[in-house]
Coordinates of C-alpha atoms (C1' of nucleotides) in Angstrom, one line a residue:
Chain A
M86 CA 0.0 0.1 0.1
T87 CA 1.2 3.5 -0.8
M88 CA 0.8 6.0 1.8
I89 CA 1.0 9.9 1.2
K90 CA 2.3 11.9 4.2
F91 CA 2.0 15.7 4.2
L92 CA 4.5 17.5 6.4
T93 CA 6.7 20.7 6.6
D94 CA 10.2 20.7 5.4
G95 CA 11.3 21.3 9.0
V96 CA 9.6 18.2 10.2
L97 CA 11.2 16.2 7.5
I98 CA 14.7 17.5 8.3
R99 CA 13.9 16.5 12.0
E100 CA 12.9 13.0 10.9
M101 CA 16.3 12.7 9.2
M102 CA 17.9 12.9 12.6
E103 CA 16.4 9.3 13.2
D104 CA 16.6 8.1 9.6
P105 CA 19.3 10.0 7.7
L106 CA 18.6 8.3 4.3
L107 CA 14.8 8.8 4.7
S108 CA 14.6 5.0 3.7
K109 CA 10.9 4.6 4.3
Y110 CA 10.2 7.1 1.5
S111 CA 10.4 6.3 -2.2
V112 CA 9.3 9.8 -3.5
I113 CA 9.6 13.2 -1.9
M114 CA 7.9 16.1 -3.2
I115 CA 8.9 19.7 -2.1
D116 CA 6.3 22.2 -2.7
E117 CA 6.8 26.0 -3.1
A118 CA 10.6 25.5 -3.4
H119 CA 10.9 28.9 -5.0
E120 CA 10.2 30.6 -1.6
R121 CA 13.6 29.5 -0.6
S122 CA 12.9 29.4 3.1
I123 CA 15.9 28.3 5.2
S124 CA 14.6 24.7 5.8
T125 CA 13.6 24.4 2.2
D126 CA 17.2 25.1 1.2
I127 CA 18.7 22.8 3.9
L128 CA 16.5 20.0 2.8
L129 CA 17.4 20.5 -0.8
G130 CA 21.0 20.3 0.0
L131 CA 20.3 17.2 2.2
L132 CA 18.3 15.4 -0.5
K133 CA 21.0 16.0 -3.1
K134 CA 23.3 14.2 -0.7
I135 CA 20.9 11.5 -0.1
Q136 CA 20.5 10.8 -3.8
R137 CA 24.0 9.9 -4.2
R138 CA 23.4 7.0 -1.9
R139 CA 19.9 6.1 -3.0
P140 CA 19.7 6.8 -6.8
E141 CA 16.3 5.1 -6.8
L142 CA 14.8 7.8 -4.7
R143 CA 12.6 10.1 -6.7
L144 CA 12.5 13.8 -6.2
I145 CA 9.7 16.4 -7.3
I146 CA 10.7 19.8 -6.7
S147 CA 7.7 22.1 -7.3
S148 CA 8.6 25.7 -7.9
A149 CA 7.6 28.7 -9.7
T150 CA 8.7 28.9 -13.3
I151 CA 11.1 31.6 -12.6
E152 CA 13.4 29.3 -10.4
A153 CA 13.0 26.0 -12.3
R154 CA 16.1 26.4 -14.2
S155 CA 18.4 27.0 -11.3
M156 CA 16.7 24.1 -9.3
S157 CA 17.5 21.8 -12.2
T158 CA 21.1 22.9 -12.4
F159 CA 21.6 22.4 -8.7
F160 CA 20.5 18.8 -8.9
S161 CA 22.0 17.9 -12.3
N162 CA 25.7 18.4 -11.4
R163 CA 25.3 15.7 -8.7
R164 CA 26.8 13.3 -11.3
K165 CA 30.2 15.0 -11.4
N166 CA 31.0 13.8 -7.8
S167 CA 29.2 10.6 -8.0
L168 CA 30.5 7.2 -9.5
L169 CA 27.0 6.1 -10.1
K170 CA 25.9 5.7 -13.6
P171 CA 22.3 5.5 -14.7
A172 CA 21.3 1.8 -14.3
D173 CA 18.5 -0.1 -15.7
G174 CA 15.2 0.5 -13.6
L175 CA 16.6 3.6 -12.2
P176 CA 15.2 7.1 -12.9
N177 CA 17.3 9.2 -15.1
P178 CA 19.6 11.3 -13.0
E179 CA 19.2 14.3 -15.3
P180 CA 16.2 16.2 -13.8
A181 CA 13.3 17.0 -16.1
I182 CA 11.4 20.2 -16.1
L183 CA 7.7 19.7 -16.2
S184 CA 5.2 22.6 -16.8
V185 CA 1.9 22.4 -14.8
E186 CA -0.7 25.1 -15.7
G187 CA -2.1 26.9 -12.7
R188 CA -5.6 27.2 -12.0
G189 CA -5.5 31.0 -12.0
Y190 CA -7.3 33.2 -14.4
T191 CA -5.5 35.6 -16.5
V192 CA -4.6 38.9 -14.9
E193 CA -4.0 42.0 -16.8
T194 CA -1.1 44.1 -15.6
H195 CA -0.9 47.7 -15.6
Y196 CA 2.1 50.1 -14.9
L197 CA 2.7 53.7 -14.0
E198 CA 3.9 55.8 -16.9
E199 CA 6.2 57.7 -14.6
P200 CA 7.8 56.6 -11.3
V201 CA 6.4 58.0 -8.2
S202 CA 8.1 59.1 -4.9
D203 CA 5.1 58.5 -2.6
Y204 CA 3.7 55.1 -3.1
L205 CA 1.1 55.5 -0.3
Q206 CA -0.6 58.4 -1.9
A207 CA -0.3 56.6 -5.3
A208 CA -1.8 53.4 -3.6
V209 CA -4.7 55.6 -2.4
N210 CA -5.4 57.2 -5.8
T211 CA -5.3 53.8 -7.5
V212 CA -7.9 52.4 -5.2
L213 CA -10.2 55.4 -5.8
I214 CA -9.6 55.0 -9.6
I215 CA -10.5 51.5 -9.7
H216 CA -13.7 52.0 -7.6
E217 CA -14.7 54.7 -10.1
K218 CA -13.8 53.0 -13.2
E219 CA -13.9 49.1 -12.7
P220 CA -16.9 46.8 -12.2
P221 CA -17.4 45.2 -8.8
G222 CA -14.9 43.1 -7.2
D223 CA -12.7 43.5 -4.1
I224 CA -9.3 45.3 -4.1
L225 CA -6.0 43.9 -2.3
V226 CA -3.4 46.5 -1.7
F227 CA 0.2 45.4 -0.8
L228 CA 2.2 47.7 1.5
T229 CA 5.0 47.1 3.7
G230 CA 4.0 47.3 7.4
Q231 CA 1.7 48.3 9.9
D232 CA 2.6 52.1 10.0
D233 CA 2.2 52.2 6.2
I234 CA -1.2 50.6 6.4
D235 CA -2.6 52.7 9.1
A236 CA -1.5 55.7 7.2
A237 CA -2.9 54.6 3.9
L238 CA -6.1 53.8 5.7
K239 CA -6.4 57.4 7.3
L240 CA -5.5 58.9 3.8
L241 CA -8.1 56.8 2.1
N242 CA -10.8 57.6 4.7
D243 CA -9.9 61.4 4.3
E244 CA -10.4 61.3 0.7
I245 CA -13.6 59.5 0.9
Q246 CA -15.1 62.1 3.1
H247 CA -14.0 64.6 0.6
L248 CA -15.3 62.8 -2.4
G249 CA -18.8 61.8 -1.0
K250 CA -21.5 59.4 -1.1
H251 CA -20.4 57.3 -4.0
Y252 CA -17.2 56.2 -2.2
F253 CA -19.0 55.2 0.9
D254 CA -19.5 51.9 -0.6
L255 CA -15.8 51.1 0.1
V256 CA -15.2 48.9 3.1
I257 CA -11.6 49.5 4.0
L258 CA -9.8 46.9 6.3
P259 CA -6.2 46.6 7.5
L260 CA -4.3 43.3 7.4
Y261 CA -1.2 42.3 9.3
S262 CA -0.3 39.6 11.6
G263 CA -0.1 41.7 14.5
L264 CA -3.8 42.5 14.3
P265 CA -6.1 41.0 17.0
R266 CA -7.9 37.9 15.8
G267 CA -11.2 39.3 15.6
D268 CA -10.1 42.2 13.4
Q269 CA -8.4 39.5 11.1
D270 CA -11.7 37.6 10.7
L271 CA -13.4 40.7 9.3
I272 CA -11.2 40.3 6.2
F273 CA -13.1 37.0 5.5
A274 CA -16.7 38.1 6.2
P275 CA -18.6 38.5 3.2
T276 CA -19.4 42.1 2.1
S277 CA -22.9 43.2 1.9
K278 CA -24.4 43.9 -1.6
G279 CA -23.2 46.9 -3.4
K280 CA -20.1 47.2 -1.2
R281 CA -16.5 46.8 -2.3
K282 CA -14.0 45.5 0.1
V283 CA -10.5 47.1 0.1
V284 CA -7.9 45.0 2.1
I285 CA -4.7 46.8 2.8
S286 CA -2.2 44.2 3.6
T287 CA 1.5 43.3 4.4
N288 CA 3.1 40.4 2.7
I289 CA 0.9 38.0 4.7
A290 CA -1.6 38.1 1.9
E291 CA 1.1 37.2 -0.7
T292 CA 1.4 33.5 0.4
S293 CA 0.1 32.9 3.9
L294 CA -3.5 33.9 3.6
T295 CA -5.8 33.7 0.7
L296 CA -8.6 36.2 0.2
E297 CA -11.5 35.0 -2.0
G298 CA -13.3 37.6 -4.1
V299 CA -10.1 39.7 -4.8
V300 CA -10.3 41.0 -8.6
Y301 CA -7.9 43.9 -8.3
V302 CA -4.4 44.0 -6.8
V303 CA -2.4 47.2 -6.2
D304 CA 1.4 46.3 -5.7
S305 CA 3.5 48.9 -4.2
G306 CA 6.5 47.1 -5.2
F307 CA 8.1 47.0 -1.7
S308 CA 8.0 44.8 1.3
K309 CA 9.8 44.5 4.6
Q310 CA 12.5 42.0 4.5
K311 CA 15.0 40.5 7.0
C312 CA 18.5 41.3 6.6
Y313 CA 21.4 39.9 8.5
N314 CA 25.1 41.4 9.2
P315 CA 27.4 38.7 10.3
I316 CA 30.0 41.2 11.5
S317 CA 27.6 42.9 13.9
D318 CA 25.5 39.7 14.2
L319 CA 22.4 41.9 13.9
E320 CA 19.3 41.0 12.1
S321 CA 17.2 44.0 10.9
L322 CA 14.0 44.6 9.1
V323 CA 14.3 46.9 6.1
V324 CA 11.9 48.1 3.4
A325 CA 13.2 46.8 0.1
P326 CA 12.1 46.3 -3.5
I327 CA 10.5 43.2 -4.1
S328 CA 11.5 40.6 -6.8
K329 CA 9.8 39.8 -10.1
A330 CA 8.8 36.5 -8.6
S331 CA 7.0 38.2 -5.7
A332 CA 5.6 40.7 -8.1
R333 CA 4.0 37.8 -10.2
Q334 CA 2.8 36.2 -7.0
R335 CA 1.2 39.5 -5.9
A336 CA -0.5 39.8 -9.4
G337 CA -1.9 36.2 -9.2
R338 CA -3.8 37.0 -6.2
A339 CA -6.1 38.9 -8.6
G340 CA -7.1 36.0 -10.7
R341 CA -8.5 33.5 -8.2
V342 CA -12.3 33.8 -9.0
R343 CA -12.2 35.5 -12.3
P344 CA -10.1 37.4 -14.7
G345 CA -8.4 40.2 -12.8
K346 CA -6.2 43.3 -13.0
C347 CA -3.1 44.2 -11.3
F348 CA -1.8 47.8 -10.9
R349 CA 1.8 48.0 -10.3
L350 CA 2.9 51.3 -8.7
Y351 CA 6.2 51.3 -10.9
T352 CA 7.0 51.6 -14.4
E353 CA 7.2 48.7 -16.9
E354 CA 10.8 49.7 -17.7
Y355 CA 11.7 49.4 -14.0
Y356 CA 10.0 45.9 -13.9
L357 CA 11.7 44.6 -17.1
N358 CA 15.2 46.2 -16.5
E359 CA 15.9 46.9 -12.8
M360 CA 13.8 44.5 -10.7
Q361 CA 15.8 41.4 -9.5
S362 CA 14.3 38.1 -10.9
D363 CA 14.4 36.3 -7.5
G364 CA 14.7 37.5 -3.9
I365 CA 17.7 36.7 -1.9
P366 CA 17.3 33.3 -0.3
E367 CA 16.5 33.6 3.4
M368 CA 19.6 31.5 4.1
Q369 CA 21.7 34.5 3.0
R370 CA 19.8 37.0 5.2
S371 CA 19.8 35.1 8.5
N372 CA 21.7 34.2 11.6
L373 CA 22.6 30.6 11.0
V374 CA 22.8 29.3 14.6
S375 CA 19.7 27.0 14.3
C376 CA 20.6 25.7 10.8
I377 CA 24.1 24.9 11.7
I378 CA 23.1 22.9 14.7
Q379 CA 20.7 20.9 12.7
L380 CA 23.4 20.0 10.1
K381 CA 25.7 19.1 12.8
A382 CA 23.0 16.8 14.4
L383 CA 22.7 15.1 11.0
G384 CA 26.5 14.3 11.1
I385 CA 27.3 16.9 8.5
D386 CA 30.7 18.0 9.9
N387 CA 32.1 20.0 7.1
I388 CA 29.7 22.9 7.1
L389 CA 31.9 25.2 4.9
G390 CA 31.9 22.6 2.2
F391 CA 28.2 21.6 2.3
D392 CA 26.6 21.9 -1.1
W393 CA 23.8 24.4 -0.6
P394 CA 21.5 25.7 -3.2
A395 CA 22.6 29.2 -2.2
S396 CA 25.7 29.2 -0.1
P397 CA 25.7 31.7 3.0
S398 CA 28.7 33.7 3.5
P399 CA 31.7 32.2 5.4
E400 CA 31.4 35.0 7.8
A401 CA 27.9 34.2 8.8
M402 CA 28.8 30.4 9.2
I403 CA 31.8 31.3 11.3
R404 CA 29.8 33.7 13.5
A405 CA 27.2 30.8 14.1
L406 CA 30.0 28.4 14.9
E407 CA 31.6 31.0 17.4
I408 CA 28.1 31.4 19.3
L409 CA 27.5 27.8 19.4
F410 CA 31.1 27.1 20.7
S411 CA 30.7 29.8 23.4
L412 CA 27.3 28.1 24.6
G413 CA 29.1 24.8 25.0
I414 CA 27.0 23.3 22.3
L415 CA 30.1 22.7 20.0
D416 CA 33.4 21.8 21.2
E417 CA 37.0 22.9 19.8
D418 CA 36.7 20.5 16.9
A419 CA 33.3 21.9 16.1
K420 CA 31.4 18.7 17.1
L421 CA 28.3 18.6 19.1
T422 CA 29.0 18.2 22.9
V423 CA 27.7 15.4 25.0
P424 CA 24.9 15.7 26.2
I425 CA 24.2 19.4 26.0
G426 CA 24.9 19.8 22.3
F427 CA 22.9 16.7 21.2
Q428 CA 20.0 17.6 23.5
V429 CA 19.9 21.3 22.3
A430 CA 19.7 20.0 18.6
E431 CA 16.8 17.8 19.4
M432 CA 14.8 20.9 20.9
P433 CA 12.8 22.8 18.4
L434 CA 13.9 26.2 19.9
D435 CA 16.4 28.9 19.4
P436 CA 19.5 27.4 20.8
M437 CA 20.0 30.0 23.4
I438 CA 16.5 29.2 24.9
S439 CA 17.4 25.4 24.8
K440 CA 20.5 26.2 26.6
M441 CA 18.6 28.1 29.2
I442 CA 16.2 25.3 29.8
L443 CA 19.1 22.7 30.0
S444 CA 21.0 24.9 32.6
A445 CA 17.9 25.6 34.7
N446 CA 18.4 22.5 36.8
D447 CA 21.7 23.8 38.0
F448 CA 19.8 26.7 39.6
G449 CA 16.9 24.5 40.7
C450 CA 14.3 26.5 38.5
S451 CA 13.5 24.3 35.6
D452 CA 9.7 24.6 36.3
E453 CA 9.9 28.3 36.0
I454 CA 12.2 28.3 33.1
L455 CA 10.0 26.0 31.0
T456 CA 7.2 28.5 31.5
I457 CA 9.4 31.4 30.4
A458 CA 10.5 29.3 27.4
A459 CA 7.0 28.8 26.5
F460 CA 6.2 32.5 26.5
L461 CA 9.2 33.4 24.4
S462 CA 7.9 31.0 21.8
V463 CA 4.6 32.9 21.1
Q464 CA 4.5 36.0 19.2
S465 CA 3.1 38.3 22.1
V466 CA 0.7 37.6 24.9
W467 CA -0.6 41.2 24.9
V468 CA -3.5 42.3 22.9
S469 CA -2.3 45.5 21.4
M470 CA -4.6 48.4 21.6
R471 CA -3.6 51.7 20.3
G472 CA -6.7 53.5 21.4
V473 CA -6.9 52.7 25.1
K474 CA -3.2 53.0 25.9
K475 CA -3.6 54.2 29.5
E476 CA -5.8 51.3 30.4
F477 CA -3.4 48.9 28.7
D478 CA -0.5 50.2 30.6
E479 CA -2.3 49.9 33.9
A480 CA -3.2 46.3 33.0
K481 CA 0.4 45.7 32.3
L482 CA 1.6 47.2 35.6
R483 CA -0.3 44.7 37.5
F484 CA 1.9 41.9 36.3
A485 CA 5.1 44.0 35.7
A486 CA 8.1 42.6 37.7
A487 CA 11.1 44.7 38.7
E488 CA 13.5 42.1 37.4
G489 CA 12.1 42.3 33.9
D490 CA 9.9 40.6 31.2
H491 CA 10.7 37.1 31.8
V492 CA 9.7 37.3 35.6
T493 CA 6.6 39.3 34.4
F494 CA 5.7 36.2 32.3
L495 CA 5.8 34.1 35.4
N496 CA 3.2 36.5 36.9
I497 CA 0.9 36.3 34.1
Y498 CA 1.2 32.5 34.0
K499 CA 0.1 32.3 37.5
G500 CA -2.6 34.7 37.1
F501 CA -4.0 32.8 34.2
H502 CA -4.0 29.6 36.0
Q503 CA -5.7 31.2 39.0
S504 CA -8.4 32.6 36.7
G505 CA -9.1 28.9 35.7
K506 CA -7.7 29.9 32.1
S507 CA -10.6 32.2 31.7
S508 CA -11.0 34.1 28.6
Q509 CA -12.9 36.9 30.6
W510 CA -9.9 37.3 32.7
C511 CA -7.7 37.7 29.7
Y512 CA -10.0 40.3 28.2
K513 CA -9.9 42.3 31.3
N514 CA -6.2 42.3 31.4
F515 CA -5.5 43.0 27.8
L516 CA -4.1 39.4 27.4
N517 CA -4.5 37.3 24.3
H518 CA -6.4 34.3 25.2
Q519 CA -5.2 32.2 22.3
A520 CA -1.7 33.0 22.9
L521 CA -1.9 32.1 26.6
K522 CA -3.5 28.7 25.7
K523 CA -0.7 28.1 23.1
V524 CA 1.8 29.0 26.1
I525 CA 0.2 26.1 28.0
E526 CA 0.4 23.8 25.0
I527 CA 4.0 24.5 24.3
R528 CA 5.0 24.1 27.9
A529 CA 3.3 20.7 28.1
Q530 CA 5.3 19.7 25.2
L531 CA 8.6 21.1 26.6
V532 CA 7.9 19.0 29.7
R533 CA 7.6 15.9 27.7
V534 CA 11.0 16.7 26.0
M535 CA 12.6 17.1 29.6
K536 CA 11.2 13.8 30.7
R537 CA 12.8 12.1 27.5
F538 CA 16.1 13.5 28.6
G539 CA 15.4 12.3 32.2
I540 CA 15.5 15.8 33.6
Q541 CA 13.3 16.3 36.7
L542 CA 11.2 19.4 37.0
K543 CA 12.1 21.6 40.0
S544 CA 10.6 24.8 41.3
C545 CA 12.7 27.5 42.9
D546 CA 9.6 29.0 44.5
R547 CA 10.2 32.8 44.8
D548 CA 13.9 32.8 44.3
M549 CA 14.0 35.1 41.1
Q550 CA 17.9 35.4 41.3
A551 CA 18.0 31.8 40.5
V552 CA 15.6 32.3 37.5
R553 CA 17.7 35.2 36.2
K554 CA 20.9 33.2 36.5
A555 CA 19.4 30.5 34.4
I556 CA 18.4 32.9 31.8
I557 CA 22.0 34.2 31.7
A558 CA 23.3 30.8 31.1
G559 CA 21.6 31.0 27.7
S560 CA 21.9 34.6 26.9
F561 CA 25.0 35.8 28.5
A562 CA 26.3 37.0 25.1
N563 CA 23.5 39.5 25.0
S564 CA 24.6 41.6 27.8
C565 CA 24.3 45.5 27.7
H566 CA 25.3 48.3 29.9
L567 CA 23.5 51.5 30.2
E568 CA 25.5 54.6 29.0
E569 CA 25.1 56.7 32.1
Y570 CA 25.7 60.1 30.4
G571 CA 23.8 59.5 27.3
Q572 CA 20.2 60.4 27.1
N573 CA 17.1 58.5 26.3
G574 CA 18.2 55.2 27.6
M575 CA 21.0 54.4 25.2
Y576 CA 22.8 50.9 26.1
K577 CA 25.8 49.4 24.5
T578 CA 26.3 45.7 24.0
I579 CA 29.3 44.4 25.6
R580 CA 30.4 42.1 22.9
T581 CA 30.2 44.6 20.0
S582 CA 29.6 48.1 21.6
Q583 CA 26.4 48.4 19.5
E584 CA 24.0 51.1 20.3
V585 CA 20.7 49.6 21.5
Y586 CA 17.5 50.5 23.3
I587 CA 14.9 48.8 25.6
H588 CA 11.8 48.1 23.4
P589 CA 8.8 50.1 24.4
S590 CA 6.8 46.9 24.9
S591 CA 9.1 45.9 27.7
V592 CA 8.2 46.4 31.3
L593 CA 11.8 47.8 31.7
F594 CA 11.1 50.5 29.1
R595 CA 12.2 53.7 30.8
V596 CA 13.2 52.0 33.9
N597 CA 16.6 51.5 32.4
P598 CA 18.6 49.4 34.9
K599 CA 22.3 49.7 34.6
W600 CA 22.9 46.2 33.3
V601 CA 20.6 44.0 31.3
V602 CA 20.5 40.8 29.1
Y603 CA 18.2 40.6 26.3
Q604 CA 16.4 37.8 24.6
S605 CA 16.5 39.1 21.0
L606 CA 17.1 42.2 19.0
V607 CA 14.6 43.9 16.6
S608 CA 16.1 46.4 14.3
T609 CA 14.0 49.0 12.6
D610 CA 14.9 52.5 13.0
K611 CA 16.8 51.7 16.1
H612 CA 18.1 48.4 17.6
Y613 CA 15.6 47.5 20.2
M614 CA 16.0 44.7 22.8
R615 CA 12.9 42.5 23.3
N616 CA 12.3 40.6 26.7
V617 CA 15.0 42.1 28.9
I618 CA 15.9 41.4 32.4
A619 CA 18.0 43.3 35.0
I620 CA 21.3 41.5 36.1
E621 CA 24.3 42.0 38.2
P622 CA 27.5 42.1 36.1
S623 CA 29.2 39.6 38.2
W624 CA 26.6 37.0 37.0
L625 CA 28.0 37.4 33.5
T626 CA 31.7 36.2 34.4
E627 CA 30.2 33.7 36.7
A628 CA 28.1 32.1 33.9
A629 CA 30.6 32.4 31.0
P630 CA 34.2 33.1 32.2
H631 CA 35.6 31.7 29.0
F632 CA 33.4 34.3 27.1
Y633 CA 34.1 37.4 29.3
Q634 CA 37.4 37.0 31.0
F635 CA 39.7 37.9 28.0
R636 CA 37.6 40.7 26.6
T637 CA 38.3 44.3 26.7
P638 CA 35.9 46.1 29.0
N639 CA 33.3 48.4 27.7
P640 CA 35.0 51.6 27.1
A641 CA 34.2 54.1 30.0
P642 CA 32.0 56.9 29.1
H643 CA 33.4 60.5 29.4
Chain B
dG2 C1' 6.7 54.9 22.7
dA3 C1' 6.6 50.0 18.8
dG4 C1' 5.5 44.8 15.9
dC5 C1' 7.3 41.7 7.3
dA6 C1' 6.0 36.5 7.1
dC7 C1' 6.8 31.6 8.6
dT8 C1' 8.3 26.9 11.6
dG9 C1' 9.5 23.2 15.4
dC10 C1' 7.9 19.9 20.4

DNA sequence: GAGCACTGC
């Protein structure tokens, strides 16, 4: 009997840790390979390796037309390094390119005659023209982020007030992942007769969400993209031009129910001659810590020599190796350590968080740390409400701990349990019920992982110093010192003297303790530390003497 | 005074 299994590429990579040749599968199909996510790229590299040992394994790589040629090239040079010759009964090792017609309707593309400098205003104007000139059908507008979307919403509403009655038929809705669940659901609600829905969205509507009823797409030509600098080890989000592949994907969103139209807010000349055909693979825009640990767990020792579909820079690989070494996950020979390294590789979390969990028992607080790790794995437990800022801040203060965000999570968790996991209680406290239920779920899964490792759960009761020390065991590299004579709470990282600030969502925002450790950085207009705790500097040298003792101290401010 | 989008147990 043939079984068909549907899973994500990340899960398949995890299965390879048990069964490196994936011997129970005879055909593997990778969908959406053109999206070039990190796990897709790792998987492609691994499958190419497997094929050398298993020439009978059939691979089907499904990708947008634009990427098919490079995929084919990646898989066809495998014969150079292989002694295998095509044998009878085995598939031809040369990849074939098959073309499968999509189900979409045709989409007519329109370009601007002249480039514009203000794509927000251009988007708003385009929406109004579509509503005036085109037959019924919803409009989907692609912008870059929440700020853009809110600004466009306001512009559009102002224009409508001016233009009058005919334009009141427009139902304008924002869409981005940070939007509360209820507001997101509005997008899917059917519009009443005679109304036209206008959804102003981030990239979420490009691949993650599908909106039925869209006939017109307005494409700004931009999106926010992750970008990584291995020298400073900083990941940031920047507004950048999209690729042709992305532009085509966006246009395709107009042709799902009937022939549609796509209005690109750039010129045809720009599309043909200047736009990159593909985006930069995520692999080349990211911190590689998790990626490298997975390859190590699969027994791939020569990371620098691995045959990637798109090789990351040596600097990025070396940086990741350094971090893993400092955490005690890799040894001097860049092999996984026993047991920490192998255990961390098995945990589906950021290695710094995994390390924190595994160290927690030394401080007798694994119970608390598992809760914290679960909180760190969900987007945000707060319901953001821009309108009722004051009440929101007060709600937050009820849980805020002087130590910082991690300890605040423990307070929220306790309160949620005491309320009987009540959604009413969440509502009153501006907490996201869905997110908190997810926290409980993730925590239970982490408890099972710990059991498998034979690690007992221990609670430290009220000893928050123990909790903070366990956090440092994972995040010691993320330590920062407040610049005393600077203004507005500027910190500098100890490792690289980077200028950073506490994120306004942190309970330590404007509290500005002298020494802090952060969980992650988000870089937009500034580098913001998210999930921050206050520490004593001596705890750093205590936790990681190998990391701190030979480093030059932070230059004294003058 | 701020959050492109995903995934894993």
